[in-house]
Amino acid sequence: MKIAVCIKQVPATTEVKFDPETNTLVREGVDSQINPFDLYALEEAVRTKERLQADGEESSVTVVCMGPPQAQDALREAVALGADETILLSDRAFGGADTWATSYTLGLGLKKIEPDIVFCGMQAIDGDTGQVGPGIATHIDYAQATYVAKIESLDKKKITVKRLVENGYEVCSVKLPIVITVVKEINEPRTPSLRGKMNAKKAQITTWGAADLEAPVEKLGLSGSPTQVAKVFSPPHREGGEKSEGEPDELAEKLFGLLKELEIV
Amino acid sequence: MDYFFTEEQQMMREVAREIAEKKIRPIAAEYDESGEFPWPVVEAIAEADLFRVFIPEEYGGMDLGTPIMNMCIVTEELSKACGGISLGFAATGLGTMPILVAASDEQKKKWLPRIADGTLAAFGLTEANAGSDASAVATRAVLDGDEWVINGTKQWITNGGEAEIYTVFCVTDPTRGARGVSTIVVEKGTPGFTFGKKENKMGIRASATRELIFQDCRVPKENVLGKPGSGFFNAMKTFDMSRPGVASQALGIAQGALDIAVNYSRERRQFGQPISAFQGMQFMLADMAMKVEAARALVYATARLIDSGVEKKPTMYSAMSKCFASDVAMEVTTNAVQVLGGYGYMKEYPVEKYMRDAKITQIYEGTNQIQRIEIAKGLIASAAKS
């Protein structure tokens, strides 16, 4: 069974900078890390592979990352954590992509790999959209299960997962191929092994550009993005509200007066 | 300070550090309190290939020619987070050493790959009446056909009950004194081999310490390491190689306590300023840091000397590293408690545990009094030679 994982390299600090021209994140020259949610996706992929291999089935994990050349570091770290193959989708044409163009591009990469399962983190800690996983599924016409907290069972044709939903859990069986986005409850990620780190150092990282994906340039990057970021700003500090003290009856009357004034009641 | 490690050694340190920070530090207090054996951490250490670092490649290891330095690096890093949990690793190193020192190729093939994969080992020498005087062991092994029949009790054995592979020192020829002792490997589950109760200790509480009880325990004749009668020699050679391991455990404990003390001194405010602004505090922290760094330099130098193989008998330096680093650990952890004051004395804060954990490093694998005797012996012998 072929398993793929999509990871994103995100800033390791909270002091992010934005490009004033495009209003997108500046990633160059910033300490970075694998998006923490993606570590759970990678761990689940590696565990799934290990379970399959223990049952005598062939399985491998391919990690895909879209980003600038420095995202190689994230892919090397993924090798240290158990990935077999790594593919970097990197091209100037991919720059400035929103979630539509990102999931489209990742989808093109995944189509070449033809995985049975694609694991993603539930969202990235910088963008927080949670759209790329479902976006990929839509672009490549895979089934999807989001916010997965547990894989209940897996066979060659279908997978049963437990999803974290607002009021509890939902268990569903879905046909493969599928895109799964995972929540933190799903596992406890391992730390890198020594062999893994040594392999990571030697790992050959395949890079695919726009030409390798045979992608129409107008669907990529900033030009392929239906959403454009108009403005990026830190929300202003909230001013403290009005505070009144006194007897309950008095306060109730005052509050009622205020509500009336605001035409709420 | 930069000690110019190889790239692989830096990787070992990073791998160990991540386990220490992510898997050990968050649960150290809980295991100290319960005294439970930290199997999840031991499994993580095994999965991270760290049991391979002191075992040669042909036996499933990754020692890369520097087993002692590697063992020290990993032990130090793990011990920064918990000097008790790190012992599951470090005491396996000690238990493995007699195999590395004395076993035949066939014996190494039998046991080392399992240890490399994360099977725990333990070293069984101490008895109720054979502590510092290790030659006084009374556990008896008698050859009966193709088997050794072992009777006796080993005491205070680290990893006892949790380990699978035990290197046990037994008297095989009572007429020959120290030259009548042999090293025999006994595996857990062998009939006649049982364990005493788990000891309730002052420190290193997440480490398991038990008696090994042998009652007509039969093991194959070929489980003896080296020639019968070489046991005492094997034990001494083991200590030459293993004492930097205890030293690095002490070093990790000391560094861990120092880090906590420095951070606390910057946060704790009295008289309107952080206590780190007071000279009295600065002098204390400076002395602690100086001693830790001096200990580190000695431990690393000793480990490199042993790995280089140029010194046939590194006993004196091994003893120095163990003695110095453990004395430093005791002093630094005591002062770390002092830096934290009343908070330091409370179990809600982590430093009192470092102080309790440090104490054992002055005692086991030879008390520091025995280490000083070894150092003096080495001094006098080399003076007599020149």
XYZ file of C-alpha atoms in Angstrom:
651
model
C 0.000 0.000 0.000
C 1.312 3.386 -0.981
C 0.989 6.091 1.642
C 1.669 9.772 1.138
C 1.942 12.584 3.654
C 1.704 16.282 2.893
C 3.750 18.479 5.158
C 4.282 22.194 5.359
C 7.293 24.054 6.617
C 6.177 26.828 8.954
C 8.026 29.527 10.903
C 9.390 28.269 14.229
C 8.848 31.636 15.862
C 5.748 33.662 16.530
C 7.405 36.744 15.037
C 6.286 36.292 11.455
C 6.865 38.886 8.756
C 4.670 39.597 5.769
C 5.613 40.648 2.298
C 4.005 44.107 1.979
C 3.522 43.581 -1.789
C 1.647 40.288 -1.721
C 0.567 40.184 1.923
C 1.906 36.638 2.126
C 4.314 35.201 4.675
C 8.016 35.847 4.273
C 9.604 32.419 4.646
C 13.200 33.147 3.683
C 15.696 33.668 6.469
C 13.273 32.552 9.174
C 13.885 29.568 11.486
C 11.433 26.954 10.461
C 9.921 23.665 11.534
C 7.539 21.029 10.257
C 3.998 22.178 10.976
C 3.293 20.437 14.320
C -0.026 18.956 13.131
C 1.773 17.380 10.176
C 4.030 15.476 12.583
C 0.942 13.569 13.740
C 0.057 12.865 10.105
C 3.579 11.589 9.425
C 3.588 9.461 12.572
C 0.252 7.890 11.637
C 1.526 7.201 8.132
C 4.697 5.553 9.445
C 2.739 3.504 11.997
C 0.320 2.392 9.291
C 3.238 1.359 7.114
C 4.862 -0.529 10.001
C 1.605 -2.364 10.761
C 1.175 -3.333 7.126
C 4.785 -4.469 6.869
C 4.402 -6.528 10.047
C 1.506 -8.290 8.289
C 3.785 -9.013 5.348
C 2.370 -6.377 3.046
C 4.592 -4.021 1.106
C 4.190 -0.409 2.056
C 6.091 2.842 1.826
C 5.663 6.429 2.931
C 6.289 9.306 0.516
C 6.334 12.785 1.958
C 5.402 15.724 -0.244
C 6.085 19.327 0.601
C 5.484 22.456 -1.417
C 7.791 25.306 -0.598
C 11.031 27.133 -1.308
C 14.308 25.163 -1.615
C 14.918 25.503 2.139
C 11.884 23.250 2.717
C 14.343 20.421 1.991
C 15.214 20.635 5.689
C 11.659 19.714 6.601
C 11.801 16.751 4.236
C 15.115 15.575 5.704
C 13.563 15.708 9.130
C 10.687 13.628 7.782
C 13.212 10.977 6.693
C 14.661 10.961 10.228
C 11.129 10.286 11.443
C 10.543 7.332 9.136
C 9.687 8.588 5.635
C 11.000 6.496 2.727
C 10.747 8.944 -0.166
C 10.573 12.706 -0.236
C 9.396 15.058 -2.934
C 9.755 18.803 -2.875
C 7.400 20.796 -5.076
C 9.373 23.927 -5.662
C 9.162 26.528 -8.405
C 8.975 30.286 -8.490
C 5.630 29.820 -10.230
C 4.211 28.185 -7.059
C 4.919 31.270 -4.924
C 2.111 33.214 -3.272
C -0.401 30.394 -3.617
C -3.620 30.461 -1.591
C -5.266 27.270 -0.357
C -6.897 26.609 -3.759
C -3.646 26.853 -5.727
C -1.695 25.035 -2.987
C -4.058 22.082 -2.895
C -4.200 22.070 -6.710
C -0.401 21.903 -6.941
C -0.033 19.313 -4.197
C -2.772 17.343 -5.957
C -0.783 17.323 -9.204
C 2.232 15.979 -7.320
C 0.141 13.332 -5.587
C -1.408 12.216 -8.890
C 2.051 11.239 -10.065
C 2.590 9.210 -6.895
C -0.860 7.553 -6.896
C -1.076 6.867 -3.170
C -3.855 4.811 -1.571
C -3.956 7.071 1.470
C -2.846 10.682 1.841
C -2.301 11.943 5.391
C -2.382 15.654 6.227
C -2.374 17.581 9.472
C -5.774 19.131 10.303
C -4.372 22.604 9.585
C -1.136 24.591 9.592
C -0.235 26.732 12.574
C 0.546 29.765 10.405
C -2.503 29.924 8.128
C -4.949 27.981 10.321
C -7.333 27.453 7.403
C -7.701 23.671 7.460
C -8.597 23.865 3.755
C -5.635 22.279 2.013
C -6.365 18.662 2.980
C -9.993 18.756 1.776
C -8.851 20.839 -1.220
C -6.447 18.126 -2.313
C -9.165 15.484 -2.051
C -11.446 17.566 -4.263
C -8.797 18.332 -6.874
C -7.711 14.717 -7.296
C -11.144 13.201 -6.763
C -10.285 11.200 -3.621
C -12.643 10.549 -0.743
C -11.880 12.546 2.392
C -12.131 12.170 6.137
C -11.180 15.187 8.202
C -10.291 15.565 11.913
C -9.508 11.870 12.266
C -8.678 10.804 15.831
C -8.250 7.088 15.180
C -7.934 4.566 12.403
C -10.267 1.764 13.443
C -9.446 -0.625 10.596
C -7.883 -0.724 7.190
C -8.010 -3.204 4.346
C -7.131 -3.053 0.681
C -10.416 -1.443 -0.315
C -11.649 0.597 2.614
C -10.722 2.345 5.804
C -12.767 2.919 8.957
C -11.933 6.039 10.909
C -13.120 7.805 14.043
C -13.609 11.526 13.395
C -13.622 14.206 16.022
C -16.793 16.244 15.485
C -18.333 19.013 17.553
C -20.555 16.827 19.706
C -18.260 13.835 20.032
C -17.033 11.254 17.577
C -18.268 9.920 14.298
C -17.151 6.565 12.928
C -17.237 6.141 9.178
C -16.077 3.607 6.638
C -14.750 5.097 3.426
C -13.487 3.591 0.187
C -9.876 4.088 -0.793
C -8.195 6.138 -2.134
C -8.673 8.756 0.525
C -7.258 11.959 1.989
C -7.234 11.939 5.797
C -6.557 14.949 7.986
C -5.603 14.113 11.554
C -6.002 15.694 14.982
C -3.486 15.532 17.846
C -5.342 12.768 19.678
C -4.425 10.251 16.996
C -0.947 9.396 18.338
C 2.167 10.567 20.098
C 4.813 11.305 17.480
C 8.165 9.588 17.922
C 11.420 11.488 18.126
C 14.028 10.973 15.366
C 16.184 7.851 15.508
C 19.929 7.813 14.985
C 19.649 5.667 11.841
C 16.889 7.951 10.622
C 19.078 11.001 11.108
C 21.950 9.355 9.276
C 19.633 8.385 6.409
C 18.262 11.911 6.387
C 21.712 13.314 5.825
C 22.232 11.113 2.768
C 18.649 11.276 1.489
C 18.084 12.216 -2.139
C 15.302 14.735 -2.286
C 13.429 14.779 -5.576
C 12.343 18.239 -6.685
C 9.452 18.738 -9.065
C 8.795 22.114 -10.671
C 5.860 23.371 -12.724
C 7.192 21.641 -15.846
C 7.447 18.272 -14.068
C 3.831 18.600 -13.014
C 2.809 19.685 -16.529
C 0.801 22.365 -14.842
C -0.868 25.311 -16.559
C 0.970 28.309 -15.107
C -2.210 30.362 -14.725
C -3.489 27.856 -12.172
C -0.376 28.092 -10.010
C 0.882 30.393 -7.314
C -0.395 33.895 -6.945
C -1.970 33.980 -10.412
C -3.863 30.745 -9.741
C -5.205 31.991 -6.432
C -8.834 33.120 -6.385
C -8.324 34.725 -2.992
C -5.979 37.652 -2.627
C -5.017 38.874 0.798
C -6.156 42.505 0.992
C -4.618 43.397 4.296
C -2.686 41.730 7.095
C -2.713 43.283 10.523
C -2.613 42.486 14.212
C -6.021 43.015 15.760
C -6.079 46.173 17.921
C -5.979 45.706 21.655
C -9.457 45.650 23.090
C -10.301 48.567 25.322
C -11.707 47.706 28.703
C -15.519 48.020 28.850
C -17.588 50.147 31.158
C -17.784 48.832 34.707
C -20.522 49.547 37.214
C -20.772 48.633 40.859
C -23.772 48.667 43.139
C -26.825 46.759 44.321
C -28.301 44.123 42.003
C -31.623 45.960 41.510
C -29.886 49.215 40.705
C -27.466 47.499 38.317
C -30.262 45.628 36.539
C -32.059 48.871 35.940
C -28.906 50.522 34.628
C -28.163 47.602 32.342
C -31.725 47.627 31.015
C -31.393 51.339 30.313
C -28.173 50.777 28.387
C -29.662 47.983 26.314
C -32.610 50.184 25.512
C -30.336 53.007 24.521
C -28.530 50.684 22.128
C -31.916 49.574 20.783
C -31.152 45.956 21.666
C -34.342 45.665 23.673
C 32.040 24.785 25.129
C 32.711 23.093 21.802
C 34.374 19.715 22.275
C 34.633 19.094 18.535
C 32.464 16.056 18.237
C 32.031 14.141 15.024
C 28.869 14.741 13.057
C 27.533 11.352 14.179
C 28.219 12.137 17.830
C 26.347 15.416 17.444
C 23.447 13.461 15.983
C 23.513 11.082 18.963
C 23.337 14.060 21.279
C 20.421 15.587 19.369
C 18.539 12.280 19.312
C 19.083 11.809 23.068
C 18.211 15.425 23.824
C 14.875 15.203 22.047
C 13.960 12.123 24.039
C 15.089 13.822 27.248
C 13.036 16.949 26.609
C 9.951 15.429 25.000
C 9.650 12.025 26.633
C 11.510 12.205 29.964
C 11.256 15.689 31.456
C 7.434 15.821 31.397
C 7.104 12.553 33.356
C 10.247 12.542 35.539
C 8.526 13.716 38.730
C 5.690 11.211 38.327
C 8.051 8.229 37.943
C 10.216 9.487 40.816
C 7.147 9.488 43.025
C 5.743 6.123 41.925
C 9.042 4.307 41.463
C 7.542 2.578 38.454
C 9.941 1.404 35.759
C 9.768 3.803 32.783
C 9.163 1.266 30.023
C 7.664 3.762 27.535
C 10.847 5.828 27.710
C 13.097 2.775 27.466
C 11.169 1.764 24.346
C 11.637 5.243 22.881
C 15.376 5.047 23.606
C 15.505 1.667 21.860
C 13.497 2.877 18.841
C 15.866 5.823 18.535
C 18.789 3.342 18.135
C 20.542 4.655 21.235
C 21.299 1.189 22.632
C 23.398 0.692 19.490
C 25.909 3.437 20.249
C 28.191 1.316 22.454
C 27.937 -1.878 20.388
C 30.104 -2.665 17.335
C 28.446 -2.593 13.927
C 29.029 -6.297 13.236
C 26.728 -7.069 16.185
C 23.906 -4.735 15.231
C 25.390 -1.662 16.829
C 26.575 1.718 15.618
C 29.567 2.420 17.855
C 31.600 3.882 14.977
C 34.769 3.168 16.931
C 33.968 5.410 19.888
C 31.658 3.367 22.151
C 32.605 4.997 25.449
C 32.335 8.579 24.225
C 28.972 7.756 22.623
C 27.697 6.146 25.796
C 28.781 9.222 27.759
C 27.064 11.634 25.370
C 23.763 9.777 25.521
C 23.894 9.208 29.285
C 24.679 12.871 29.932
C 21.788 14.106 27.786
C 19.227 11.697 29.242
C 20.424 12.443 32.785
C 19.877 16.176 32.368
C 16.169 15.412 32.426
C 16.232 12.490 34.896
C 19.189 10.697 36.435
C 16.992 7.753 37.354
C 15.300 7.122 34.033
C 18.637 7.428 32.225
C 19.838 4.396 34.187
C 17.740 1.966 32.175
C 20.135 2.907 29.399
C 23.358 3.430 31.368
C 23.078 0.273 33.485
C 22.481 -1.726 30.311
C 25.804 -0.327 29.132
C 27.417 -1.556 32.343
C 25.801 -4.988 32.051
C 26.969 -5.249 28.436
C 30.562 -4.256 29.137
C 31.727 -7.712 30.347
C 30.409 -9.165 27.072
C 32.305 -6.532 25.087
C 35.414 -7.103 27.190
C 35.537 -10.873 27.440
C 33.041 -12.677 25.193
C 33.930 -14.813 22.179
C 32.638 -13.864 18.744
C 29.960 -16.538 19.043
C 28.832 -15.230 22.428
C 28.775 -11.670 21.148
C 26.592 -12.778 18.231
C 24.225 -14.381 20.693
C 23.680 -11.425 23.035
C 24.847 -8.127 21.570
C 22.331 -7.799 18.692
C 19.481 -8.217 21.178
C 20.920 -5.521 23.423
C 21.442 -3.256 20.402
C 17.727 -3.639 19.645
C 16.822 -2.548 23.167
C 16.870 -5.663 25.357
C 18.051 -4.505 28.764
C 21.123 -5.918 30.457
C 22.353 -5.802 34.058
C 25.632 -6.257 35.889
C 25.590 -8.600 38.887
C 28.601 -8.263 41.136
C 27.636 -6.747 44.510
C 26.549 -8.976 47.369
C 25.604 -8.320 50.974
C 29.192 -8.995 52.077
C 30.973 -8.015 48.871
C 30.670 -4.295 48.168
C 33.901 -2.343 47.945
C 35.703 -5.659 48.430
C 34.379 -7.180 45.238
C 36.739 -10.126 45.512
C 34.712 -11.381 48.487
C 31.799 -12.583 46.327
C 30.269 -15.815 47.590
C 27.764 -16.695 44.864
C 28.895 -20.133 43.798
C 28.829 -21.744 40.362
C 29.679 -25.439 40.119
C 30.180 -27.228 36.836
C 27.903 -30.248 36.529
C 28.376 -31.904 33.166
C 27.588 -29.297 30.528
C 26.005 -26.846 32.938
C 26.916 -24.399 35.648
C 24.790 -24.726 38.747
C 24.553 -21.341 40.445
C 23.620 -20.650 44.071
C 23.728 -17.354 45.922
C 22.255 -13.862 46.044
C 23.341 -10.656 44.350
C 22.240 -7.409 45.958
C 21.221 -3.946 44.722
C 21.365 -4.858 41.056
C 20.335 -1.984 38.790
C 17.791 -3.076 36.141
C 17.252 -6.211 38.268
C 13.967 -7.835 37.283
C 13.539 -5.612 34.216
C 16.619 -6.738 32.266
C 16.716 -9.948 30.221
C 20.485 -10.488 30.110
C 22.581 -10.593 33.313
C 26.356 -10.767 33.589
C 26.854 -12.454 36.948
C 30.091 -12.858 38.863
C 30.349 -16.243 40.578
C 33.022 -18.174 42.435
C 33.952 -21.156 40.301
C 37.116 -22.114 42.194
C 37.009 -21.218 45.903
C 40.668 -22.195 46.388
C 41.923 -19.388 44.181
C 40.410 -16.268 45.783
C 39.943 -13.417 43.306
C 41.347 -15.677 40.579
C 38.584 -18.158 41.203
C 35.770 -15.821 40.060
C 34.074 -16.216 36.663
C 31.608 -14.112 34.656
C 28.532 -16.092 33.632
C 25.636 -14.832 31.546
C 22.230 -15.750 32.949
C 19.024 -14.916 31.135
C 15.793 -13.944 32.811
C 13.398 -16.869 32.926
C 16.079 -19.464 33.607
C 14.657 -21.905 36.206
C 16.132 -21.203 39.641
C 16.724 -17.530 38.863
C 14.329 -15.185 40.688
C 14.295 -11.629 42.004
C 13.982 -10.089 45.436
C 11.714 -7.186 46.265
C 12.221 -3.860 44.581
C 14.296 -1.585 46.828
C 12.802 1.687 48.058
C 15.536 4.212 47.398
C 16.398 7.821 48.266
C 17.017 8.776 44.639
C 17.137 7.307 41.119
C 13.710 6.005 42.054
C 12.578 5.367 38.490
C 15.408 2.879 38.230
C 14.748 -0.706 39.352
C 17.044 -2.156 42.007
C 16.501 -5.750 43.099
C 18.247 -8.828 44.420
C 19.129 -11.600 42.011
C 18.428 -14.919 43.700
C 19.988 -18.110 42.353
C 18.778 -21.450 43.669
C 20.247 -24.391 41.749
C 20.009 -22.258 38.655
C 21.413 -24.150 35.653
C 22.933 -22.391 32.674
C 24.908 -23.842 29.739
C 28.647 -24.232 30.265
C 29.270 -21.962 27.260
C 27.683 -18.989 29.071
C 30.951 -18.280 30.856
C 32.693 -15.211 29.443
C 36.417 -15.631 28.796
C 38.372 -18.225 30.729
C 36.955 -19.491 34.028
C 38.780 -17.548 36.735
C 38.988 -14.333 34.682
C 35.884 -12.838 36.301
C 37.564 -10.438 38.665
C 39.802 -9.210 35.863
C 36.697 -8.765 33.644
C 34.995 -6.776 36.382
C 37.951 -4.445 36.808
C 38.298 -3.980 33.050
C 34.566 -3.298 32.876
C 34.880 -0.590 35.530
C 37.743 1.026 33.617
C 35.332 1.454 30.715
C 32.074 2.022 32.568
C 33.054 4.595 35.174
C 33.006 7.464 32.667
C 29.378 6.393 32.188
C 28.568 7.040 35.850
C 30.584 10.239 35.532
C 28.436 11.378 32.624
C 25.275 10.505 34.529
C 26.576 12.732 37.347
C 27.522 15.384 34.808
C 24.036 15.364 33.288
C 22.415 15.598 36.719
C 24.702 18.522 37.632
C 24.055 20.358 34.376
C 20.312 19.774 34.655
C 20.265 21.244 38.173
C 22.465 24.171 37.153
C 20.152 25.027 34.249
C 17.148 25.068 36.557
C 19.027 27.218 39.101
C 20.142 29.777 36.501
C 16.650 30.104 35.034
C 15.074 30.418 38.452
C 17.555 33.098 39.565
C 16.499 35.244 36.605
C 12.807 34.917 37.401
C 12.764 35.096 41.184
C 12.601 38.688 42.409
C 13.510 39.862 45.899
C 14.281 43.369 47.108
C 12.908 44.637 43.802
C 15.256 42.796 41.465
C 15.926 39.318 40.123
C 18.110 37.379 42.556
C 20.566 36.777 39.681
C 21.537 40.436 40.116
C 22.985 39.706 43.563
C 26.691 39.055 43.671
C 26.298 36.374 46.328
C 24.088 34.468 43.905
C 26.384 35.151 40.953
C 29.410 33.741 42.778
C 27.494 30.585 43.574
C 26.283 30.121 40.007
C 29.754 30.843 38.622
C 31.358 28.214 40.871
C 28.711 25.687 39.881
C 29.231 26.356 36.170
C 33.035 26.202 36.457
C 32.958 22.858 38.202
C 30.443 21.362 35.789
C 32.561 22.417 32.823
C 35.743 21.074 34.435
C 33.978 17.769 35.112
C 32.786 17.643 31.525
C 36.280 18.228 30.152
C 37.696 15.431 32.330
C 34.904 12.983 31.462
C 35.215 13.580 27.726
C 39.018 13.413 27.823
C 38.830 10.095 29.694
C 36.230 8.667 27.306
C 38.391 9.617 24.326
C 41.474 8.132 25.951
C 39.657 4.824 26.465
C 38.241 4.770 22.936
C 41.667 5.523 21.444
C 43.032 2.330 22.996
C 46.447 3.918 23.576
C 46.214 3.466 27.341
C 46.075 -0.208 28.311
C 45.111 0.572 31.881
C 43.069 3.773 32.044
C 41.947 2.873 35.588
C 43.312 6.012 37.224
C 41.623 8.352 34.755
C 38.327 6.453 34.829
C 38.377 6.722 38.603
C 39.188 10.439 38.422
C 36.336 11.169 36.052
C 33.806 9.229 38.118
C 34.999 10.639 41.438
C 35.315 14.238 40.313
C 32.075 14.408 38.327
C 30.035 12.791 41.089
C 31.491 15.050 43.790
C 30.673 18.008 41.530
C 27.139 16.678 41.001
C 26.557 16.440 44.751
C 27.873 19.942 45.359
C 26.111 21.560 42.420
C 22.743 19.937 43.088
C 22.961 20.892 46.772
C 23.669 24.479 45.769
C 20.898 24.420 43.183
C 18.486 23.638 46.017
C 20.036 26.560 47.882
C 19.483 28.901 44.916
C 15.813 27.970 44.865
C 15.627 28.379 48.662
C 12.397 27.190 50.229
C 10.984 26.351 46.810
C 14.026 24.195 46.124
C 13.245 22.100 49.184
C 9.719 21.408 47.983
C 8.862 18.425 45.816
C 6.744 20.648 43.563
C 10.031 21.983 42.224
C 12.413 19.653 40.433
C 15.796 20.383 42.066
C 15.488 18.401 45.291
C 15.174 15.310 43.111
C 18.447 16.137 41.359
C 20.106 16.320 44.786
C 18.697 12.912 45.780
C 19.665 11.425 42.416
C 23.205 12.831 42.593
C 24.067 11.035 45.847
C 24.198 7.549 44.348
C 26.860 8.592 41.843
C 29.298 9.021 44.748
C 28.481 5.522 45.925
C 27.962 2.987 43.152
C 30.433 1.426 40.754
C 32.948 1.959 43.531
C 32.524 4.519 46.296
C 34.496 7.699 45.829
C 36.817 6.502 48.582
C 37.607 3.441 46.445
C 38.100 5.745 43.428
C 40.651 7.783 45.365
C 42.493 4.610 46.282
C 42.574 3.645 42.585
C 43.907 7.084 41.680
C 46.606 6.913 44.338
C 47.562 3.378 43.269
C 47.948 4.585 39.699
C 50.047 7.550 40.796
C 52.343 5.485 42.948
C 52.717 2.745 40.354
C 53.649 5.171 37.599
C 56.109 6.961 39.901
C 57.683 3.624 40.776
C 58.072 2.797 37.063
C 59.849 6.005 36.132
